[in-house]
mmCIF file of C-alpha atoms in Angstrom:
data_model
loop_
_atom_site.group_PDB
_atom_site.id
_atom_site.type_symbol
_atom_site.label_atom_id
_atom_site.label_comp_id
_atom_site.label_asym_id
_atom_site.label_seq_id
_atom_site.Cartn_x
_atom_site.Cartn_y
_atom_site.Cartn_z
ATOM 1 C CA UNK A 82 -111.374 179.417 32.568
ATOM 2 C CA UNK A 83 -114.815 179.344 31.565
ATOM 3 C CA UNK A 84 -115.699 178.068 27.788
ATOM 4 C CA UNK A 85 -118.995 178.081 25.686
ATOM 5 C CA UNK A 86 -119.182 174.366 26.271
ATOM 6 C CA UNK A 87 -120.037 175.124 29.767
ATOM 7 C CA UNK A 88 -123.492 175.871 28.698
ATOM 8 C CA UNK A 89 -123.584 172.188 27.664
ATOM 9 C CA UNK A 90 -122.055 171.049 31.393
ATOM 10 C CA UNK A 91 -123.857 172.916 33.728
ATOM 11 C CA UNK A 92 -127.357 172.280 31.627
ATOM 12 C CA UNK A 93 -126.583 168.166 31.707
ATOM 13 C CA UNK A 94 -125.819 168.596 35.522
ATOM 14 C CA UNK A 95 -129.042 170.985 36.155
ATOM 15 C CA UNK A 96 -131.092 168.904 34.682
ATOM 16 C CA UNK A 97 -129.649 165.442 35.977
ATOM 17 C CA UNK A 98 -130.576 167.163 38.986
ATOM 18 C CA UNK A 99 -134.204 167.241 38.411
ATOM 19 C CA UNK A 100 -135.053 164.323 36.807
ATOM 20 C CA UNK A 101 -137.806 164.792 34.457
ATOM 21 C CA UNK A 102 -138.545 168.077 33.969
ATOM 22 C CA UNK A 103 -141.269 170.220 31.707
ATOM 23 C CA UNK A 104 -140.065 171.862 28.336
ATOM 24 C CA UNK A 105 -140.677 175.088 29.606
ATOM 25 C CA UNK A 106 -138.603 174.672 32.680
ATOM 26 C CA UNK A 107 -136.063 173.108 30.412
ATOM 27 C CA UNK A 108 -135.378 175.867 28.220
ATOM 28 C CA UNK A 109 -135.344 178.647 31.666
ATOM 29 C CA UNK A 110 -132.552 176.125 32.925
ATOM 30 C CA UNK A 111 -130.691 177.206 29.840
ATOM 31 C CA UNK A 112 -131.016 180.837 29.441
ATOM 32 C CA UNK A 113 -129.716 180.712 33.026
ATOM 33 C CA UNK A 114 -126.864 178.722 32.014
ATOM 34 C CA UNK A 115 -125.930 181.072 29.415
ATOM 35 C CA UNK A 116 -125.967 183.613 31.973
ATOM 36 C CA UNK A 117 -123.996 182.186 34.491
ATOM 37 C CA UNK A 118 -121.387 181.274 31.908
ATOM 38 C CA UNK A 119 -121.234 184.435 30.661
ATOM 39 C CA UNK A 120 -120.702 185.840 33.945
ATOM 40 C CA UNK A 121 -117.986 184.223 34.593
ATOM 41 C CA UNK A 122 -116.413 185.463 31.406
ATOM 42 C CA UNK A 123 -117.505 188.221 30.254
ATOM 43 C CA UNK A 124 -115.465 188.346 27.064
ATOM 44 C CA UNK A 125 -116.882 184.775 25.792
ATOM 45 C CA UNK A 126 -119.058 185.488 22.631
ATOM 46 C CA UNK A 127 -122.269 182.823 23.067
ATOM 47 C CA UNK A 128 -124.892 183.027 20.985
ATOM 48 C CA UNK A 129 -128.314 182.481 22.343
ATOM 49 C CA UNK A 130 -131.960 182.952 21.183
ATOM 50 C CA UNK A 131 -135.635 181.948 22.594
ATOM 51 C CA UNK A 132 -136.928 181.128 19.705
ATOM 52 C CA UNK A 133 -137.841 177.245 19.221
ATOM 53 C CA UNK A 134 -135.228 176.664 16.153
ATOM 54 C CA UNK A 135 -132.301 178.216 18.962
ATOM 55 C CA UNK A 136 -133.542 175.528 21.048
ATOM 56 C CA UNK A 137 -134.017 172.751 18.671
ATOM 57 C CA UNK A 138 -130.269 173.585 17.611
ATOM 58 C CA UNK A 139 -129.107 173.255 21.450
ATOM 59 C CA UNK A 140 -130.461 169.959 22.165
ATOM 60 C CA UNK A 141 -129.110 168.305 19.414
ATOM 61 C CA UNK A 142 -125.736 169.599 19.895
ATOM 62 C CA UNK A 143 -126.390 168.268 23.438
ATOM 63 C CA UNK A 144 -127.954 165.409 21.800
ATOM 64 C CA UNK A 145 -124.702 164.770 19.615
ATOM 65 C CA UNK A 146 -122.799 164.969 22.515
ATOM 66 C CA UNK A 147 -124.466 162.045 24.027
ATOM 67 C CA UNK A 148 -124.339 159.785 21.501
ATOM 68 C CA UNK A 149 -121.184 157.712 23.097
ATOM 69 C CA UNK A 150 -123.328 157.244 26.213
ATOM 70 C CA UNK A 151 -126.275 155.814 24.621
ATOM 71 C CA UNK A 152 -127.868 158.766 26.045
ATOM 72 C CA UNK A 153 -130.559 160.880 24.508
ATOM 73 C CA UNK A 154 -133.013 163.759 25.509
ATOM 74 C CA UNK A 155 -136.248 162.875 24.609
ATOM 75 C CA UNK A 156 -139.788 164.699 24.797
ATOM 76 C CA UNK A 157 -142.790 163.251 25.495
ATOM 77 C CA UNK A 158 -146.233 164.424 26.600
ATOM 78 C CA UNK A 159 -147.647 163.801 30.362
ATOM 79 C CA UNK A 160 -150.208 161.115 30.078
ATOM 80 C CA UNK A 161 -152.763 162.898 32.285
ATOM 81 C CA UNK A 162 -151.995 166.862 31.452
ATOM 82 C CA UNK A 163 -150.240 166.598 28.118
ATOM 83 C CA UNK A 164 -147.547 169.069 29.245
ATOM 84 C CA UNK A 165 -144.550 168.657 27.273
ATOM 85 C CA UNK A 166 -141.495 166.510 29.393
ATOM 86 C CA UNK A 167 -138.011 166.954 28.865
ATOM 87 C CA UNK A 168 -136.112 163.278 29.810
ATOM 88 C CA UNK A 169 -132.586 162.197 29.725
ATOM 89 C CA UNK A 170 -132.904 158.542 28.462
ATOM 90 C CA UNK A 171 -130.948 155.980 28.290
ATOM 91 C CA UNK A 172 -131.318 154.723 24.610
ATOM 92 C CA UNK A 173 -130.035 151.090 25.235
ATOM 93 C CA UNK A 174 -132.995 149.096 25.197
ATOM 94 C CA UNK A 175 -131.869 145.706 26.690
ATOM 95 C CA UNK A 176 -134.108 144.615 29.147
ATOM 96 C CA UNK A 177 -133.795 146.349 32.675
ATOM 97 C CA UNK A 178 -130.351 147.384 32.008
ATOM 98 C CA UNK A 179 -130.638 151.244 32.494
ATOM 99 C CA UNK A 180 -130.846 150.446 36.353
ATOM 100 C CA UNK A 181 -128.091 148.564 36.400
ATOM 101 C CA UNK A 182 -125.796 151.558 37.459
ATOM 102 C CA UNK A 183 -127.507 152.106 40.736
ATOM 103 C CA UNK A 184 -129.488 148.784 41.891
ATOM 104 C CA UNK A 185 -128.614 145.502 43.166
ATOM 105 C CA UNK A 186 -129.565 142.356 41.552
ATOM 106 C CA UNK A 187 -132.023 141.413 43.572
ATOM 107 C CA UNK A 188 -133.270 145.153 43.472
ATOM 108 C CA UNK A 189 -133.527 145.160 39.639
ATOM 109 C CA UNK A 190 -135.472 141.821 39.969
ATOM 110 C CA UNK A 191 -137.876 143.077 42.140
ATOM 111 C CA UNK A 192 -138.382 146.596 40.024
ATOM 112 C CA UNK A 193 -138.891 143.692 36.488
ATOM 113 C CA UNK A 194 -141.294 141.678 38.346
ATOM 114 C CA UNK A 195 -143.357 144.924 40.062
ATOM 115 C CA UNK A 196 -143.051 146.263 35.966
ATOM 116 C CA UNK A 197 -144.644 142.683 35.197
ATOM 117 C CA UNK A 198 -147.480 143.473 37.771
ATOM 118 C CA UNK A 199 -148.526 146.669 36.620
ATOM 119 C CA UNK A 200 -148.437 145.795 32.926
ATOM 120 C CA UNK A 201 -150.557 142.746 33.613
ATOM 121 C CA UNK A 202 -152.805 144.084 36.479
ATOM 122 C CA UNK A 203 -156.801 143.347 35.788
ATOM 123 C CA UNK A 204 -158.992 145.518 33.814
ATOM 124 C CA UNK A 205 -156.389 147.637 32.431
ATOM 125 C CA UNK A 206 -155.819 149.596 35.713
ATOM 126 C CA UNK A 207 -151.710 149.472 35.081
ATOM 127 C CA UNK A 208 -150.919 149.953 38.436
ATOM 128 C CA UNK A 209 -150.250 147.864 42.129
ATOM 129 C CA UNK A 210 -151.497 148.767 45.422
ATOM 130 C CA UNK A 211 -148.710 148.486 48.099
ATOM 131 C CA UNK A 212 -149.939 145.185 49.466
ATOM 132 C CA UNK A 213 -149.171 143.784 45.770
ATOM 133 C CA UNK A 214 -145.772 145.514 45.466
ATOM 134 C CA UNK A 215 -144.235 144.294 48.820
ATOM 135 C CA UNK A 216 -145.708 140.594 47.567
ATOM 136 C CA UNK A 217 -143.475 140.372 45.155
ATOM 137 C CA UNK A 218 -140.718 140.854 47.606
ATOM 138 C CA UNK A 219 -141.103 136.748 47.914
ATOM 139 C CA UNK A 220 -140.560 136.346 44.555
ATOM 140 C CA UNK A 221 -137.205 137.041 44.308
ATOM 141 C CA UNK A 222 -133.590 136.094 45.124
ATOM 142 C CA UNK A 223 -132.040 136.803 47.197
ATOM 143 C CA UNK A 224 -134.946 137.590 49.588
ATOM 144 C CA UNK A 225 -135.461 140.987 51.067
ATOM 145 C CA UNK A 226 -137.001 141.841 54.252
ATOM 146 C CA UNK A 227 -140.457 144.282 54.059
ATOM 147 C CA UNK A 228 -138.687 147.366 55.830
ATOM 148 C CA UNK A 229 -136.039 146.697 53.118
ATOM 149 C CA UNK A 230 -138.633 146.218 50.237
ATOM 150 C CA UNK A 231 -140.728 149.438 51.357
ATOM 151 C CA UNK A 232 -137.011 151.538 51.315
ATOM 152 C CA UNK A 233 -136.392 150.103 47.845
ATOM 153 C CA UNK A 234 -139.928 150.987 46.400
ATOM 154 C CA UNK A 235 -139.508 154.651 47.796
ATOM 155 C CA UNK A 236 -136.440 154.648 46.140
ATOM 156 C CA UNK A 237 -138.088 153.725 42.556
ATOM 157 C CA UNK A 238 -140.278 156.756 42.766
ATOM 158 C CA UNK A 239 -137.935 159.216 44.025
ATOM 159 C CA UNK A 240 -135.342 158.072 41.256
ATOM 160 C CA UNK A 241 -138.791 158.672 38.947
ATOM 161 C CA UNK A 242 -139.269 155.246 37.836
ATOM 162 C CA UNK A 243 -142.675 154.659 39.564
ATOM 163 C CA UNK A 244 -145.214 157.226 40.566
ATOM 164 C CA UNK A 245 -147.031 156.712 43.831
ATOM 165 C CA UNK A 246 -150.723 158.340 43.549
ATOM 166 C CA UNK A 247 -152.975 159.324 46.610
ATOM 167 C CA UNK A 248 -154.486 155.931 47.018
ATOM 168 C CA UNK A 249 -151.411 154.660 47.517
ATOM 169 C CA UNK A 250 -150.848 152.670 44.347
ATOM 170 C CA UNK A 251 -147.621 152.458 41.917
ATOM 171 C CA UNK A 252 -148.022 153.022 38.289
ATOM 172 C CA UNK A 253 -145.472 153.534 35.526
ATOM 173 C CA UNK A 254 -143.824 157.004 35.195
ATOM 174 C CA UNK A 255 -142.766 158.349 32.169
ATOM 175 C CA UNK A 256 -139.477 158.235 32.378
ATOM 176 C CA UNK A 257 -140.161 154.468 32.087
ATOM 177 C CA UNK A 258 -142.657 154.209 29.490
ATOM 178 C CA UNK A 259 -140.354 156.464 27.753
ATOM 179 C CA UNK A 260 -136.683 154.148 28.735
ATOM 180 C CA UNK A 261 -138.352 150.875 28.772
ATOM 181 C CA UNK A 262 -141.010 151.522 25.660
ATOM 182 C CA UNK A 263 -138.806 148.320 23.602
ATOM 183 C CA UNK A 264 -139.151 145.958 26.862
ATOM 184 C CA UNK A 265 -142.884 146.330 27.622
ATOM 185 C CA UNK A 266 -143.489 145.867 23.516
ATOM 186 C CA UNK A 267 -141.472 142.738 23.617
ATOM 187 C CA UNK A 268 -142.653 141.305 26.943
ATOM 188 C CA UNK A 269 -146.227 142.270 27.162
ATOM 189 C CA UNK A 270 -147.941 142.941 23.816
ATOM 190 C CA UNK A 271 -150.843 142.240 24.642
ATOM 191 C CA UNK A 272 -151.379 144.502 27.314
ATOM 192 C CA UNK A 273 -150.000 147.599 25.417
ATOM 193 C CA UNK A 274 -152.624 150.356 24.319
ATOM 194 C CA UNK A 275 -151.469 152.910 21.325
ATOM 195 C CA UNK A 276 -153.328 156.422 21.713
ATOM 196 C CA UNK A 277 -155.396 156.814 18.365
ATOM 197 C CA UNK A 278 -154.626 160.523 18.252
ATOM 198 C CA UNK A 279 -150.934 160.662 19.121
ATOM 199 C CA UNK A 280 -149.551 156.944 19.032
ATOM 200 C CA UNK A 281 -147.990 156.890 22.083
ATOM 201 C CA UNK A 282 -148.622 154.012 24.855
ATOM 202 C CA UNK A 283 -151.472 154.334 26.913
ATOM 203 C CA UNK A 284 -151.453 153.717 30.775
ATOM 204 C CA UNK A 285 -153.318 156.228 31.892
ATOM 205 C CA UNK A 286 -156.572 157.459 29.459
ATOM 206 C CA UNK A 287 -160.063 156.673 28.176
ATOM 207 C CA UNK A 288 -161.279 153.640 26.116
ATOM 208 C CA UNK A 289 -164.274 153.559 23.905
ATOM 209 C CA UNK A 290 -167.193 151.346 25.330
ATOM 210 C CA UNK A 291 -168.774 150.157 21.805
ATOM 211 C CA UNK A 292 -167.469 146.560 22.069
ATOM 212 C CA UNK A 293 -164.700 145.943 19.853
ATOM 213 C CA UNK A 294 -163.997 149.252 19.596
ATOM 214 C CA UNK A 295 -160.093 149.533 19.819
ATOM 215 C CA UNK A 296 -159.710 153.458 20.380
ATOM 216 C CA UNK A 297 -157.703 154.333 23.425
ATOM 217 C CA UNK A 298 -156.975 157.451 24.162
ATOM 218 C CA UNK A 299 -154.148 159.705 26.724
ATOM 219 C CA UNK A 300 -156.321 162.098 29.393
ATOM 220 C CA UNK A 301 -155.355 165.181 27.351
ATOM 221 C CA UNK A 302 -155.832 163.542 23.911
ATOM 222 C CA UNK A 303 -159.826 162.856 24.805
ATOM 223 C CA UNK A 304 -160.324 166.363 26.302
ATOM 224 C CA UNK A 305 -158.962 167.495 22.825
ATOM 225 C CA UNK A 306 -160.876 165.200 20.633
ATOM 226 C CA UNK A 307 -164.312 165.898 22.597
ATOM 227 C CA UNK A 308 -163.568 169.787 22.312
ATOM 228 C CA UNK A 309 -163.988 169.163 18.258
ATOM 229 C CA UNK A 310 -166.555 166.258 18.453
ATOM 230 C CA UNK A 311 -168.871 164.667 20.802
ATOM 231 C CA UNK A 312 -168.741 161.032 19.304
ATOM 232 C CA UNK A 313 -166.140 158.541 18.795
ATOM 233 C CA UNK A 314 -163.514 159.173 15.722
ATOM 234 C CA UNK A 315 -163.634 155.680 14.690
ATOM 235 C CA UNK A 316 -167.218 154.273 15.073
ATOM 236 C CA UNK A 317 -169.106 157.566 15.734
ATOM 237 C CA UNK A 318 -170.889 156.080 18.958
ATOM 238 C CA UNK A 319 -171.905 158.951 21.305
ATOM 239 C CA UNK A 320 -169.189 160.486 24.154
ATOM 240 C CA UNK A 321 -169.777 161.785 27.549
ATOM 241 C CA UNK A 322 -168.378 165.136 27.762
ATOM 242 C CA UNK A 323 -165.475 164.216 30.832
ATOM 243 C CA UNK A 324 -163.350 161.457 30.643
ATOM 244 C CA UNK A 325 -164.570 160.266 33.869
ATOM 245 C CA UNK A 326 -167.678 159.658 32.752
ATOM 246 C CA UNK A 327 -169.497 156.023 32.122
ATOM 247 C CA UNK A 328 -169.915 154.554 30.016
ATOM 248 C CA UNK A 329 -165.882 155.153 29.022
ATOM 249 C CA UNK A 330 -163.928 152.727 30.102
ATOM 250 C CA UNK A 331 -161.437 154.098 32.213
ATOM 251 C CA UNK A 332 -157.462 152.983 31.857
ATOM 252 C CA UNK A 333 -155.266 153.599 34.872
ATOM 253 C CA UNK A 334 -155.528 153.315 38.537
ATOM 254 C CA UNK A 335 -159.756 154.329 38.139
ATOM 255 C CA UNK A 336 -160.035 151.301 36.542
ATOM 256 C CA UNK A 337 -158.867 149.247 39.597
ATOM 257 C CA UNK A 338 -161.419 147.340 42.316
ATOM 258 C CA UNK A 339 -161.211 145.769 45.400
ATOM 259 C CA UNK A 340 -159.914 142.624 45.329
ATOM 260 C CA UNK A 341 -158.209 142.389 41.890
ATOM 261 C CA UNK A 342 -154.929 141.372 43.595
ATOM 262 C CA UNK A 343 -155.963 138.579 45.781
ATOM 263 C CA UNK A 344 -153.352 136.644 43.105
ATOM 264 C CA UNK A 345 -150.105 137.683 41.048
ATOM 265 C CA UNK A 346 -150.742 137.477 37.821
ATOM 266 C CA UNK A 347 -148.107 136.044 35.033
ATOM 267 C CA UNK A 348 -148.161 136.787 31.440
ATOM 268 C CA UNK A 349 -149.419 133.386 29.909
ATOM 269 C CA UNK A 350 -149.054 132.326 26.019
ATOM 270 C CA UNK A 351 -151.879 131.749 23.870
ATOM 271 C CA UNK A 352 -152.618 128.382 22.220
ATOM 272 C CA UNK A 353 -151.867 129.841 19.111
ATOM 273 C CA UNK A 354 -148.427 130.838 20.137
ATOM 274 C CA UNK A 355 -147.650 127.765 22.042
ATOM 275 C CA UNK A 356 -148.134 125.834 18.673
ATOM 276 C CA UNK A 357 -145.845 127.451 17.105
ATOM 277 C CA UNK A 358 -142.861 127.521 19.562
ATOM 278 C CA UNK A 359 -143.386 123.756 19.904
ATOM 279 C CA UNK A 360 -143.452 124.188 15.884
ATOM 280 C CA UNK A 361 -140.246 126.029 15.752
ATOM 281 C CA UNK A 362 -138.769 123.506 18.483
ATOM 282 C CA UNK A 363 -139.244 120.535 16.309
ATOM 283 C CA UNK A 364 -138.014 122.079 13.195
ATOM 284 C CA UNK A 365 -134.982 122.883 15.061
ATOM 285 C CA UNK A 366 -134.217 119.624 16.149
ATOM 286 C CA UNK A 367 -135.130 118.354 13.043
ATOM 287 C CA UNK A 368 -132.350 120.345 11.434
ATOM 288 C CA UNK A 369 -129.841 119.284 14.164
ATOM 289 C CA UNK A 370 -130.556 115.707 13.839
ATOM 290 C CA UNK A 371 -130.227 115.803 10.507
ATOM 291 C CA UNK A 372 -127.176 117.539 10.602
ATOM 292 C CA UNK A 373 -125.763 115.392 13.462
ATOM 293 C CA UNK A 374 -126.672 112.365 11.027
ATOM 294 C CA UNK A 375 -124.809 113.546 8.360
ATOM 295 C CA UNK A 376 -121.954 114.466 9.590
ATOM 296 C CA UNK A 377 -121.770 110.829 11.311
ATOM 297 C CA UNK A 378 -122.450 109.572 8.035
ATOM 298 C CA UNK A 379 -118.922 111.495 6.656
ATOM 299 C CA UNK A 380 -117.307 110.176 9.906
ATOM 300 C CA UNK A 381 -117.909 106.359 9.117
ATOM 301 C CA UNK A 382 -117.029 106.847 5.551
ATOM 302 C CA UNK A 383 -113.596 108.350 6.189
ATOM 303 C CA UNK A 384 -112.898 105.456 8.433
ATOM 304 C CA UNK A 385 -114.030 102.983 6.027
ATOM 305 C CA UNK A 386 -112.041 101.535 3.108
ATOM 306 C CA UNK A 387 -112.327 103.033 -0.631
ATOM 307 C CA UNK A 388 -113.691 99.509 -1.860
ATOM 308 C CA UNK A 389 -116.555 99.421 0.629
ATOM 309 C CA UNK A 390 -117.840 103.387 -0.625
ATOM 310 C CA UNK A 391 -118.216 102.541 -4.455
ATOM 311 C CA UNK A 392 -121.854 101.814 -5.813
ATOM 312 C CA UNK A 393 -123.133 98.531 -6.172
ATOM 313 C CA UNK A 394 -122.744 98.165 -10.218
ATOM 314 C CA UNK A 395 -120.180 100.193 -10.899
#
């Protein structure tokens, strides 16, 4: 027997399906749901509207739904078009755990250190050729062979958690910006941009060329900006009219070179930060050993007599 909760079902399973998927193809999936339901049973009374507030009410019944999976449709815009995305995510944000389900080990340690190459590749291009990605295949344990490696990598972007471009390089898709967002903020500050217009990280965009500038912006969020004004929105310095154009500094693949990845690269810890691990490190043990002393120092006066513990003088 069919039930109005199949409109739930059969939208989870079309769009599980897909992947990642626009907003717009998102909400057809559903009015066809609704109709197939409905279909089926023709007596079942389901309510159902286009308008956005109908569809803001769906997805967070959907959303609600969800919640005992950790699992949560999100939106987010396309770093290069700014189309709206619809994306199942997995909300848990420990480490590489969301691939856990379908990868090996050894696979998940070879997706965290190709993650590790992209967010740390030179001149903010965020993204490996396919020389680099089957490198890191000798980092890890237990080794795999190249013909392995190269079936493993395809898998990554067909499962949509790396996008292969035209030259043949791997960036970051959004699904994993999106489901590892927590991860790359913990594990590479350093290297993580924050669009000026709409916050979001930036691995694919436009950066301002006045030195010290620190505006970054998405693809879509420039062509915006420059349709209003033709200089910068935070030090007013004269634009190009494309993105493309010097003297932006690109972000993204454009930004790569020949070679950049003659070496891996590994995040490294400033001086600053060094200090004050070895900092924290000493206060620690100074708390143990101090600790550790006193409670020796209880120990050898429980085993010695009462006479012995009484103050000189009194």
């Amino acid at each position: 027997m069919a039930s109005a909760g199949d409109v739930q079902r059969l939208f989870l399973q079309a769009v599980l399906s897909r992947g990642v998927i626009s907003e717009k193809l998102a909400r057809v999936l559903r009015k066809k749901c609704v109709a197939a339901v409905k279909a089926a049973d023709s007596s079942l009374d389901i309510a159902y509207s286009d308008s956005d507030a109908s569809w803001e009410a769906f997805i967070a019944n959907v959303n609600k739904s969800l919640d005992a999976l950790d699992i949560s449709f999100k939106f987010a815009f396309d770093e290069v078009t700014g189309k709206k995305m619809c994306i199942l995510a997995n909300m848990k944000s420990d480490e590489i755990a969301q691939l856990a389900t379908e990868y090996s080990v050894g696979e998940i340690a070879y997706f965290r250190n190709l993650v590790e190459q992209i967010m740390l590749a030179p001149r903010d291009a965020f993204s490996v050729s396919s020389f680099a990605a089957l490198r890191e295949l000798k980092q890890i344990k237990p080794t795999m062979s190249q013909s392995q490696g190269e079936k493993v990598l395809a898998s990554f972007v067909t499962n949509g958690w790396l996008v292969r471009s035209k030259r043949g390089r791997y960036s970051l898709s959004l699904r994993s910006t999106q489901e590892l967002a927590p991860y790359l903020k913990d594990n590479f500050p350093k290297s993580i941009y924050e669009c000026t217009i709409c916050h979001e990280m930036v691995t694919k965009g436009v950066g301002c060329h006045r030195p010290n500038c620190q505006v970054h912006l998405h693809l879509h969020c420039f062509k915006n900006v420059r349709t209003r004004r033709g200089t910068c929105p935070s030090c007013s310095i004269d634009w190009p009219r494309n993105a493309n154009d010097q003297p932006l500094i690109p972000i993204g693949e454009n930004a790569a070179r020949d070679g950049d990845e003659r070496t891996r690269r590994v995040e490294t810890k400033s001086d600053e930060e060094s200090d004050r691990k070895k900092w924290i490190s000493r206060r620690i043990n100074h708390s143990l050993n101090r600790h550790n002393q006193r409670v020796a120092k209880r120990a050898r006066k429980r085993r010695l007599p009462t006479w012995m513990l009484t103050k000189r003088g009194s």
